[in-house]
Coordinates of C-alpha atoms and ligand atoms in Angstrom, one line a residue:
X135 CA -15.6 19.1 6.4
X136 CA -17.3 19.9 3.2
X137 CA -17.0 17.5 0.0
X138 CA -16.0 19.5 -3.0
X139 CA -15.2 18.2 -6.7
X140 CA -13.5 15.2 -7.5
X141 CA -10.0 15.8 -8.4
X142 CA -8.5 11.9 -9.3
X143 CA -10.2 9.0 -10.0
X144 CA -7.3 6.0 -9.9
X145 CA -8.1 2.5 -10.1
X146 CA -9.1 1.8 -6.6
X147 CA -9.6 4.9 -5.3
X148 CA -11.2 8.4 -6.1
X149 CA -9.5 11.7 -4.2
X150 CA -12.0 15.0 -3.8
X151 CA -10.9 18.2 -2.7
X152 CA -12.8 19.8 0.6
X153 CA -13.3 23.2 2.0
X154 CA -10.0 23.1 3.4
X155 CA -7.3 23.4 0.7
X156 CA -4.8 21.2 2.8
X157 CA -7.3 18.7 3.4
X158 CA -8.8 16.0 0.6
X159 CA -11.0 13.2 0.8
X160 CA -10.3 9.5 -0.4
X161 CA -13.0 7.4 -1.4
X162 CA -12.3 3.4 -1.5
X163 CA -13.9 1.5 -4.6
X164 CA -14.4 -2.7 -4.8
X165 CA -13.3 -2.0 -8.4
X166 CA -10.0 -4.3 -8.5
X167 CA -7.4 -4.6 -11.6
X168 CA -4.3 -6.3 -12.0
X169 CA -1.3 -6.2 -14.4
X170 CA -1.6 -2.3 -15.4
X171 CA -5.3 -2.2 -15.5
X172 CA -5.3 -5.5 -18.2
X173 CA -7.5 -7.1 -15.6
X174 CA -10.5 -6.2 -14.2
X175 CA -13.1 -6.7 -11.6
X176 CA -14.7 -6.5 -8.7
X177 CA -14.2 -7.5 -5.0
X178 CA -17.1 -7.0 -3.3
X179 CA -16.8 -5.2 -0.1
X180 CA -13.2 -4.3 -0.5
X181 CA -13.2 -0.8 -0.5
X182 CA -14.7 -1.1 3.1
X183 CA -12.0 -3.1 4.0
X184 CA -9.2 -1.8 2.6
X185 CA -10.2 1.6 4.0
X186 CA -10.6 0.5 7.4
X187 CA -7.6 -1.6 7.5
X188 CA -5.5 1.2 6.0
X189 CA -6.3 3.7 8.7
X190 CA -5.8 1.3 11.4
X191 CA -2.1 0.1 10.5
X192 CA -1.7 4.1 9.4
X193 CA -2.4 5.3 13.0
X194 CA -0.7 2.0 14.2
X195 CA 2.1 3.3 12.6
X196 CA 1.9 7.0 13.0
X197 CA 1.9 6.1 16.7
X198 CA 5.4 4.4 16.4
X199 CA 7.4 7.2 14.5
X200 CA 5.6 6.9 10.9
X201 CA 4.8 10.3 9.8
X202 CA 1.3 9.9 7.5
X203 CA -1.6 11.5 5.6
X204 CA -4.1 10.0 8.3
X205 CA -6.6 12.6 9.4
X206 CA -10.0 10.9 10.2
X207 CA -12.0 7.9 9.1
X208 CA -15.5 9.3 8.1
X209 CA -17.4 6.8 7.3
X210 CA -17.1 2.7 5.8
X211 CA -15.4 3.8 2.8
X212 CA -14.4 7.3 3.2
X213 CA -11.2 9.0 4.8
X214 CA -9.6 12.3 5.4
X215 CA -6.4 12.9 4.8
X216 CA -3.6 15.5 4.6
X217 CA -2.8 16.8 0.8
X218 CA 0.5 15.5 -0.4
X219 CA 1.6 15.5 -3.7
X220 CA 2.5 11.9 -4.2
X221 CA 6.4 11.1 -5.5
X222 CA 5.5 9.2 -8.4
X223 CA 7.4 6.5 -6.9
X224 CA 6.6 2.9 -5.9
X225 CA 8.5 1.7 -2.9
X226 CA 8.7 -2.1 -2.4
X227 CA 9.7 -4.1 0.4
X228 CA 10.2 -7.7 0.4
X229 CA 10.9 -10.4 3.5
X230 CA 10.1 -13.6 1.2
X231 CA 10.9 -13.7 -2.9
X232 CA 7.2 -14.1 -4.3
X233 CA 5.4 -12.0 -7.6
X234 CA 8.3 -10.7 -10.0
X235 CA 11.0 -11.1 -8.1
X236 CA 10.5 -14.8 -8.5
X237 CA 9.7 -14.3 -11.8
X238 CA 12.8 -12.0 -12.6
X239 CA 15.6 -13.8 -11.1
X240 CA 14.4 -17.4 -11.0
X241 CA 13.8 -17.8 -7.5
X242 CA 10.5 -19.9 -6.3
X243 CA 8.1 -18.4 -4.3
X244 CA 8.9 -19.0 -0.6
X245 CA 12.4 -18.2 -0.3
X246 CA 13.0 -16.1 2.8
X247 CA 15.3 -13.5 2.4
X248 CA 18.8 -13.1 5.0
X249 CA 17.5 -9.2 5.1
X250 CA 14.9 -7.1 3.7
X251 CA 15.3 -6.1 0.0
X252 CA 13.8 -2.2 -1.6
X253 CA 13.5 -1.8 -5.0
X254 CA 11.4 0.9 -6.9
X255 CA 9.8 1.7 -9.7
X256 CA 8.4 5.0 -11.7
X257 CA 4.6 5.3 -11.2
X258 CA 3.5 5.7 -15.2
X259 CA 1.1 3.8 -16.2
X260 CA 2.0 4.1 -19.8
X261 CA 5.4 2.9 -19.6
X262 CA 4.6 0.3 -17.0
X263 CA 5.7 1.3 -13.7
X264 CA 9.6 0.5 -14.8
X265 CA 12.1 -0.6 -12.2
X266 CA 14.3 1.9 -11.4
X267 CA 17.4 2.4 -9.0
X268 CA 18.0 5.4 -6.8
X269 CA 20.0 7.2 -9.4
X270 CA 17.3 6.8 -11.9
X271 CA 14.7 8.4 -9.6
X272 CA 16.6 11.0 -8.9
X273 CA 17.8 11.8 -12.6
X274 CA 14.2 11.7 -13.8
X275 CA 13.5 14.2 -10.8
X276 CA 11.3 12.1 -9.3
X277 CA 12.4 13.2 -5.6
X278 CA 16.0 14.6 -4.4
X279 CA 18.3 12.3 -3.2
X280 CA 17.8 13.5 0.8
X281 CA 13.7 12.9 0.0
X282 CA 14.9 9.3 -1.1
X283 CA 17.0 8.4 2.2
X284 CA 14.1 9.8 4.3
X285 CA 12.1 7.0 2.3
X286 CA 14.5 4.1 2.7
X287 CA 14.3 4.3 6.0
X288 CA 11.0 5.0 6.9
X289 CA 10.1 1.8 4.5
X290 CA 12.3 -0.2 6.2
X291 CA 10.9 1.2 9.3
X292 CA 7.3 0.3 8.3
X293 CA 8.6 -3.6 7.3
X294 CA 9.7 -3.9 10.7
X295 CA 6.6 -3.0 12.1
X296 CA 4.0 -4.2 10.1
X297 CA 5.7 -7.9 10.1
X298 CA 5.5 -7.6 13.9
X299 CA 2.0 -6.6 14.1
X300 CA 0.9 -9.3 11.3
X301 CA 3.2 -11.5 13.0
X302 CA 0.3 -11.2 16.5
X303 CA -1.9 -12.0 14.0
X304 CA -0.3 -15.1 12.7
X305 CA 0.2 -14.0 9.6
X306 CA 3.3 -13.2 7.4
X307 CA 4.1 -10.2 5.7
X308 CA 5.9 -11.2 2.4
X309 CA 6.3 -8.0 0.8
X310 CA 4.4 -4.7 0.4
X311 CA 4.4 -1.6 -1.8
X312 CA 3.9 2.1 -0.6
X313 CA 4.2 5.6 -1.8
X314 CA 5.2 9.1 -0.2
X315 CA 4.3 11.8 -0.5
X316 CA 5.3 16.0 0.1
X317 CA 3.2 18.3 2.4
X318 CA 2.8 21.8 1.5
X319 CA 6.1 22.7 3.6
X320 CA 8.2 19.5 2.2
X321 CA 7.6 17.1 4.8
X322 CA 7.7 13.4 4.0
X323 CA 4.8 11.5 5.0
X324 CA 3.6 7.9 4.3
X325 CA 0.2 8.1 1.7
X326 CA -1.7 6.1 -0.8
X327 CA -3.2 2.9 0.9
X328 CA -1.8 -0.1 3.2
X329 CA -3.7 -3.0 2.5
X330 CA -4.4 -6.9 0.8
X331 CA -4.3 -4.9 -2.4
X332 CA -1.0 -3.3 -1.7
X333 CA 0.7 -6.5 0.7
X334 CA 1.0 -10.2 0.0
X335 CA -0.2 -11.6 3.7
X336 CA 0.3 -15.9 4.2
X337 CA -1.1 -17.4 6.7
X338 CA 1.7 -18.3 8.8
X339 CA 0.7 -22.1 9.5
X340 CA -0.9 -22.9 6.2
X341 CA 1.1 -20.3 3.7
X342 CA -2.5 -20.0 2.7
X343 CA -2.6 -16.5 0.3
X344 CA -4.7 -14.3 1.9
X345 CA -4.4 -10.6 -0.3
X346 CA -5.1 -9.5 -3.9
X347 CA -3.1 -12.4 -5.5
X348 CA -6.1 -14.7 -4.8
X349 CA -7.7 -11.9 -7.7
X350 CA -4.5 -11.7 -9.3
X351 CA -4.2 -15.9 -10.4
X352 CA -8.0 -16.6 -10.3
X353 CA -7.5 -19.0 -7.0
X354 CA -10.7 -18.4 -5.8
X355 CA -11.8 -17.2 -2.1
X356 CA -11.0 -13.6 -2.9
X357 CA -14.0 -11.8 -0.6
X358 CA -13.5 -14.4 2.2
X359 CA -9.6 -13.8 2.2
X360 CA -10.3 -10.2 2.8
X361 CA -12.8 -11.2 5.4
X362 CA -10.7 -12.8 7.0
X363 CA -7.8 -10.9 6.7
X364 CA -9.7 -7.9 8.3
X365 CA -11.4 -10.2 11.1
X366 CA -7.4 -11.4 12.2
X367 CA -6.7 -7.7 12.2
X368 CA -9.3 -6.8 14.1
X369 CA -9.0 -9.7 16.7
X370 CA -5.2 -8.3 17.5
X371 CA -6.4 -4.7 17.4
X372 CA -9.1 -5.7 20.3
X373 CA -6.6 -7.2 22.6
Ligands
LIG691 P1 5.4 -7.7 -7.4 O1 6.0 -9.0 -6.9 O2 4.3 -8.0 -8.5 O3 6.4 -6.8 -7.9 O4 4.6 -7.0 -6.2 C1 5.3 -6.6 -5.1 C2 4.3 -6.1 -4.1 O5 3.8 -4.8 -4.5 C3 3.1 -7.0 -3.8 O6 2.8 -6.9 -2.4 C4 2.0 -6.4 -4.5 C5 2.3 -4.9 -4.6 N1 1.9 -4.2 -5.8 C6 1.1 -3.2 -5.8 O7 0.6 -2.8 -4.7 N2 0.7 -2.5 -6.9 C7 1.2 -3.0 -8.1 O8 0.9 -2.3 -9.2 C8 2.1 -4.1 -8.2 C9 2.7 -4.6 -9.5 C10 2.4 -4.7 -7.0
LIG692 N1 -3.0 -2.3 -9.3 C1 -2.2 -2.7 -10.4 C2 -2.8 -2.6 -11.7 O1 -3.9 -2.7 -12.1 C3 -1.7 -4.1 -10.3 C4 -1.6 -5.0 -9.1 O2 -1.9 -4.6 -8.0 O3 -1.2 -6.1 -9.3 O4 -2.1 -2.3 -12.6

Protein backbone atom coordinates (compact mmCIF):
# COMPACT_ATOMS: atom_id res chain seq x y z
CA UNK A 1 0.00 0.00 0.00
CA UNK A 2 1.42 3.21 -1.30
CA UNK A 3 1.28 6.57 0.87
CA UNK A 4 -0.07 9.41 -1.26
CA UNK A 5 -1.01 13.16 -0.29
CA UNK A 6 -2.39 14.13 2.89
CA UNK A 7 -6.00 14.86 2.60
CA UNK A 8 -7.12 15.98 6.51
CA UNK A 9 -5.15 17.05 9.07
CA UNK A 10 -7.63 17.12 12.46
CA UNK A 11 -6.46 17.74 15.80
CA UNK A 12 -5.21 14.30 16.65
CA UNK A 13 -4.98 12.78 13.61
CA UNK A 14 -3.87 13.28 9.96
CA UNK A 15 -5.83 10.99 7.04
CA UNK A 16 -3.59 10.40 3.57
CA UNK A 17 -4.97 9.01 0.63
CA UNK A 18 -3.08 5.59 -0.91
CA UNK A 19 -2.90 3.94 -4.17
CA UNK A 20 -6.14 2.42 -3.60
CA UNK A 21 -9.01 4.97 -3.87
CA UNK A 22 -11.08 2.95 -1.20
CA UNK A 23 -8.34 2.72 1.07
CA UNK A 24 -6.70 5.77 3.35
CA UNK A 25 -4.16 5.96 5.85
CA UNK A 26 -4.54 7.51 9.53
CA UNK A 27 -1.71 8.81 11.20
CA UNK A 28 -1.99 9.23 15.23
CA UNK A 29 -0.32 12.58 16.63
CA UNK A 30 0.58 13.26 20.73
CA UNK A 31 -0.75 16.63 19.75
CA UNK A 32 -3.78 16.83 22.43
CA UNK A 33 -6.49 19.85 22.70
CA UNK A 34 -9.41 20.32 24.74
CA UNK A 35 -12.50 22.50 24.77
CA UNK A 36 -12.76 23.11 20.76
CA UNK A 37 -9.05 23.38 20.28
CA UNK A 38 -8.89 26.43 23.31
CA UNK A 39 -6.32 24.07 24.88
CA UNK A 40 -3.42 22.75 23.70
CA UNK A 41 -0.62 20.34 24.22
CA UNK A 42 1.11 17.45 24.07
CA UNK A 43 0.90 13.85 25.48
CA UNK A 44 3.85 12.23 24.81
CA UNK A 45 3.47 8.86 23.38
CA UNK A 46 -0.16 9.05 22.84
CA UNK A 47 -0.58 8.75 19.31
CA UNK A 48 1.14 5.27 19.75
CA UNK A 49 -1.27 4.43 22.18
CA UNK A 50 -4.21 5.55 21.09
CA UNK A 51 -3.57 3.90 17.71
CA UNK A 52 -2.85 0.58 19.09
CA UNK A 53 -5.57 0.60 21.50
CA UNK A 54 -8.06 1.67 18.78
CA UNK A 55 -7.40 -1.14 16.49
CA UNK A 56 -7.48 -3.69 19.18
CA UNK A 57 -11.06 -2.78 20.65
CA UNK A 58 -12.02 -2.08 16.73
CA UNK A 59 -11.24 -5.81 15.74
CA UNK A 60 -12.53 -6.70 19.36
CA UNK A 61 -15.53 -5.37 18.21
CA UNK A 62 -15.69 -6.09 14.57
CA UNK A 63 -15.37 -9.69 15.74
CA UNK A 64 -18.67 -9.39 17.83
CA UNK A 65 -21.03 -7.88 15.06
CA UNK A 66 -19.48 -4.22 14.84
CA UNK A 67 -19.08 -3.36 11.29
CA UNK A 68 -15.69 -0.95 11.15
CA UNK A 69 -13.12 0.94 8.99
CA UNK A 70 -10.28 -1.52 10.46
CA UNK A 71 -8.04 -2.71 7.73
CA UNK A 72 -4.45 -3.21 9.13
CA UNK A 73 -2.22 -1.71 11.69
CA UNK A 74 1.12 -0.71 9.83
CA UNK A 75 3.18 0.37 12.06
CA UNK A 76 3.29 2.23 15.99
CA UNK A 77 1.32 5.08 14.80
CA UNK A 78 -0.06 4.26 11.49
CA UNK A 79 -3.30 2.44 10.36
CA UNK A 80 -5.27 1.46 7.33
CA UNK A 81 -8.46 1.87 7.07
CA UNK A 82 -11.57 1.63 4.70
CA UNK A 83 -12.68 5.23 3.19
CA UNK A 84 -15.89 6.40 4.72
CA UNK A 85 -17.18 9.67 4.60
CA UNK A 86 -17.70 10.45 8.24
CA UNK A 87 -21.62 11.72 9.36
CA UNK A 88 -20.66 14.74 10.81
CA UNK A 89 -22.15 13.52 13.87
CA UNK A 90 -20.94 12.90 17.42
CA UNK A 91 -22.53 9.90 19.10
CA UNK A 92 -22.24 9.79 22.93
CA UNK A 93 -22.89 7.16 25.21
CA UNK A 94 -22.97 7.49 28.91
CA UNK A 95 -23.22 4.60 31.93
CA UNK A 96 -22.18 7.25 34.81
CA UNK A 97 -23.25 11.27 34.64
CA UNK A 98 -19.62 12.85 34.43
CA UNK A 99 -18.24 16.02 31.89
CA UNK A 100 -21.38 18.18 30.72
CA UNK A 101 -23.86 16.22 31.52
CA UNK A 102 -23.01 16.94 35.12
CA UNK A 103 -22.49 20.23 34.24
CA UNK A 104 -25.80 20.65 32.27
CA UNK A 105 -28.33 19.23 34.51
CA UNK A 106 -26.70 19.52 37.94
CA UNK A 107 -25.93 16.09 38.60
CA UNK A 108 -22.38 15.32 40.40
CA UNK A 109 -20.06 13.29 38.79
CA UNK A 110 -20.50 9.60 39.79
CA UNK A 111 -24.12 9.03 39.46
CA UNK A 112 -24.73 5.78 37.76
CA UNK A 113 -27.35 5.79 35.38
CA UNK A 114 -30.68 3.06 35.58
CA UNK A 115 -29.85 2.64 31.62
CA UNK A 116 -27.54 3.91 29.12
CA UNK A 117 -28.29 7.46 27.80
CA UNK A 118 -27.29 8.72 23.64
CA UNK A 119 -27.19 12.12 22.90
CA UNK A 120 -25.54 13.83 19.86
CA UNK A 121 -24.20 16.64 18.57
CA UNK A 122 -23.26 18.38 15.00
CA UNK A 123 -19.52 18.01 14.38
CA UNK A 124 -18.63 21.96 13.43
CA UNK A 125 -16.11 23.29 14.96
CA UNK A 126 -17.19 26.79 14.45
CA UNK A 127 -20.47 26.53 16.07
CA UNK A 128 -19.22 24.24 18.80
CA UNK A 129 -20.23 20.85 18.21
CA UNK A 130 -24.14 21.76 19.28
CA UNK A 131 -26.31 19.22 20.89
CA UNK A 132 -28.71 18.09 18.73
CA UNK A 133 -31.70 15.57 18.87
CA UNK A 134 -32.52 12.98 16.13
CA UNK A 135 -34.85 15.35 14.33
CA UNK A 136 -32.26 17.95 14.24
CA UNK A 137 -29.78 15.69 12.50
CA UNK A 138 -31.88 14.64 10.20
CA UNK A 139 -33.36 18.22 9.22
CA UNK A 140 -29.86 19.58 8.80
CA UNK A 141 -29.21 16.38 6.56
CA UNK A 142 -26.78 15.11 8.57
CA UNK A 143 -27.81 11.30 7.89
CA UNK A 144 -31.38 9.83 7.06
CA UNK A 145 -33.42 8.77 9.63
CA UNK A 146 -32.82 4.71 8.83
CA UNK A 147 -28.76 5.75 8.87
CA UNK A 148 -29.58 7.12 12.48
CA UNK A 149 -31.41 3.79 13.86
CA UNK A 150 -28.55 1.72 12.37
CA UNK A 151 -26.33 4.10 14.72
CA UNK A 152 -28.40 3.83 17.85
CA UNK A 153 -28.10 0.55 17.93
CA UNK A 154 -24.77 -0.27 17.00
CA UNK A 155 -23.68 2.44 19.79
CA UNK A 156 -25.61 0.86 22.26
CA UNK A 157 -24.19 -2.25 21.00
CA UNK A 158 -20.52 -1.08 21.31
CA UNK A 159 -21.53 0.26 25.28
CA UNK A 160 -22.40 -3.16 25.98
CA UNK A 161 -19.30 -4.50 24.86
CA UNK A 162 -16.67 -2.20 25.62
CA UNK A 163 -17.97 -1.95 29.48
CA UNK A 164 -17.65 -5.81 29.44
CA UNK A 165 -14.27 -5.87 28.09
CA UNK A 166 -13.06 -2.85 30.38
CA UNK A 167 -14.99 -4.41 32.96
CA UNK A 168 -11.92 -7.76 32.73
CA UNK A 169 -9.77 -5.16 33.02
CA UNK A 170 -11.08 -3.57 36.17
CA UNK A 171 -11.94 -0.62 34.82
CA UNK A 172 -15.15 1.29 34.21
CA UNK A 173 -16.41 2.74 31.16
CA UNK A 174 -18.29 6.00 32.08
CA UNK A 175 -19.07 7.24 28.73
CA UNK A 176 -17.57 7.44 25.27
CA UNK A 177 -18.01 9.30 21.98
CA UNK A 178 -17.89 7.76 18.35
CA UNK A 179 -18.62 8.62 14.83
CA UNK A 180 -19.87 6.63 11.62
CA UNK A 181 -19.32 6.75 8.89
CA UNK A 182 -20.69 5.68 4.86
CA UNK A 183 -18.77 3.25 2.57
CA UNK A 184 -18.82 3.85 -1.07
CA UNK A 185 -22.02 1.54 -1.36
CA UNK A 186 -23.87 3.09 1.94
CA UNK A 187 -22.89 0.83 4.49
CA UNK A 188 -22.59 1.95 8.02
CA UNK A 189 -19.47 1.24 9.71
CA UNK A 190 -17.87 2.36 13.09
CA UNK A 191 -14.74 5.07 12.27
CA UNK A 192 -12.71 7.83 13.80
CA UNK A 193 -10.85 6.52 16.92
CA UNK A 194 -11.79 4.51 20.31
CA UNK A 195 -9.59 5.57 22.88
CA UNK A 196 -8.58 7.66 26.47
CA UNK A 197 -9.08 10.58 24.19
CA UNK A 198 -12.47 9.63 23.06
CA UNK A 199 -13.69 7.46 26.62
CA UNK A 200 -13.58 8.46 30.27
CA UNK A 201 -12.06 5.05 31.83
CA UNK A 202 -12.08 4.92 36.20
CA UNK A 203 -10.41 2.66 37.78
CA UNK A 204 -13.00 0.51 39.22
CA UNK A 205 -11.57 0.19 42.90
CA UNK A 206 -9.99 3.65 43.24
CA UNK A 207 -12.42 5.78 40.61
CA UNK A 208 -8.98 6.92 39.83
CA UNK A 209 -9.37 8.94 36.10
CA UNK A 210 -7.39 7.23 33.83
CA UNK A 211 -8.21 9.08 30.04
CA UNK A 212 -7.80 12.63 28.58
CA UNK A 213 -9.62 14.37 31.53
CA UNK A 214 -6.37 14.06 33.53
CA UNK A 215 -5.22 16.69 30.26
CA UNK A 216 -8.55 18.12 30.29
CA UNK A 217 -8.39 19.58 34.39
CA UNK A 218 -4.56 19.75 34.68
CA UNK A 219 -4.64 16.63 37.37
CA UNK A 220 -1.45 15.57 36.54
CA UNK A 221 -0.24 11.86 35.58
CA UNK A 222 -1.47 12.20 32.04
CA UNK A 223 1.42 9.93 30.09
CA UNK A 224 1.38 7.30 33.00
CA UNK A 225 -2.62 7.16 32.81
CA UNK A 226 -2.28 6.25 29.25
CA UNK A 227 0.48 3.79 30.22
CA UNK A 228 -1.34 2.32 32.18
CA UNK A 229 -4.48 2.26 30.57
CA UNK A 230 -2.84 0.54 27.58
CA UNK A 231 -0.73 -2.00 29.92
CA UNK A 232 -4.55 -3.11 31.64
CA UNK A 233 -5.60 -3.58 28.07
CA UNK A 234 -3.00 -5.45 27.00
CA UNK A 235 -2.88 -7.72 30.18
CA UNK A 236 -6.72 -8.80 29.32
CA UNK A 237 -5.95 -9.00 25.56
CA UNK A 238 -2.99 -11.66 26.52
CA UNK A 239 -5.19 -13.97 28.47
P1 LIG B 1 -18.66 15.47 27.64
O1 LIG B 1 -19.11 15.00 29.00
O2 LIG B 1 -17.63 16.56 27.71
O3 LIG B 1 -19.82 15.82 26.77
O4 LIG B 1 -17.92 14.23 26.95
C1 LIG B 1 -18.57 13.01 26.75
C2 LIG B 1 -17.58 11.99 26.18
O5 LIG B 1 -17.19 12.35 24.87
C3 LIG B 1 -16.28 11.85 26.97
O6 LIG B 1 -15.93 10.46 27.02
C4 LIG B 1 -15.26 12.60 26.19
C5 LIG B 1 -15.76 12.48 24.78
N1 LIG B 1 -15.50 13.67 23.97
C6 LIG B 1 -14.76 13.55 22.80
O7 LIG B 1 -14.32 12.46 22.45
N2 LIG B 1 -14.57 14.67 22.04
C7 LIG B 1 -15.05 15.89 22.40
O8 LIG B 1 -14.82 16.87 21.66
C8 LIG B 1 -15.82 16.01 23.60
C9 LIG B 1 -16.39 17.32 24.02
C10 LIG B 1 -16.02 14.87 24.34
N1 LIG C 1 -11.02 17.15 21.14
C1 LIG C 1 -11.80 18.21 21.60
C2 LIG C 1 -11.31 19.59 21.23
O1 LIG C 1 -10.22 20.01 21.24
C3 LIG C 1 -12.17 18.27 23.03
C4 LIG C 1 -12.10 17.16 24.00
O2 LIG C 1 -11.74 16.04 23.72
O3 LIG C 1 -12.41 17.49 25.15
O4 LIG C 1 -12.09 20.37 20.93
Amino acid sequence: MEKRNQLYEGKAKKVFETDNPEMLIVSYKDDATAFNGLKKGTIAGKGVINNKMSNLLMQMLEKNGVPTHFVEELSERETLVKRVKILPLEVIVRNIAAGSFSKNYGVPEGKVFKTPTIEFSYKNDELGDPLCNSYHAVALELCTDEELETVKAYAFKVNDLLKAFWNECGVTLVDFKIEFGRLSDGTIVLADEISPDTCRLWDSKTQEKLDKDRFRRDLGGVEEAYREIMSRLEKAINK
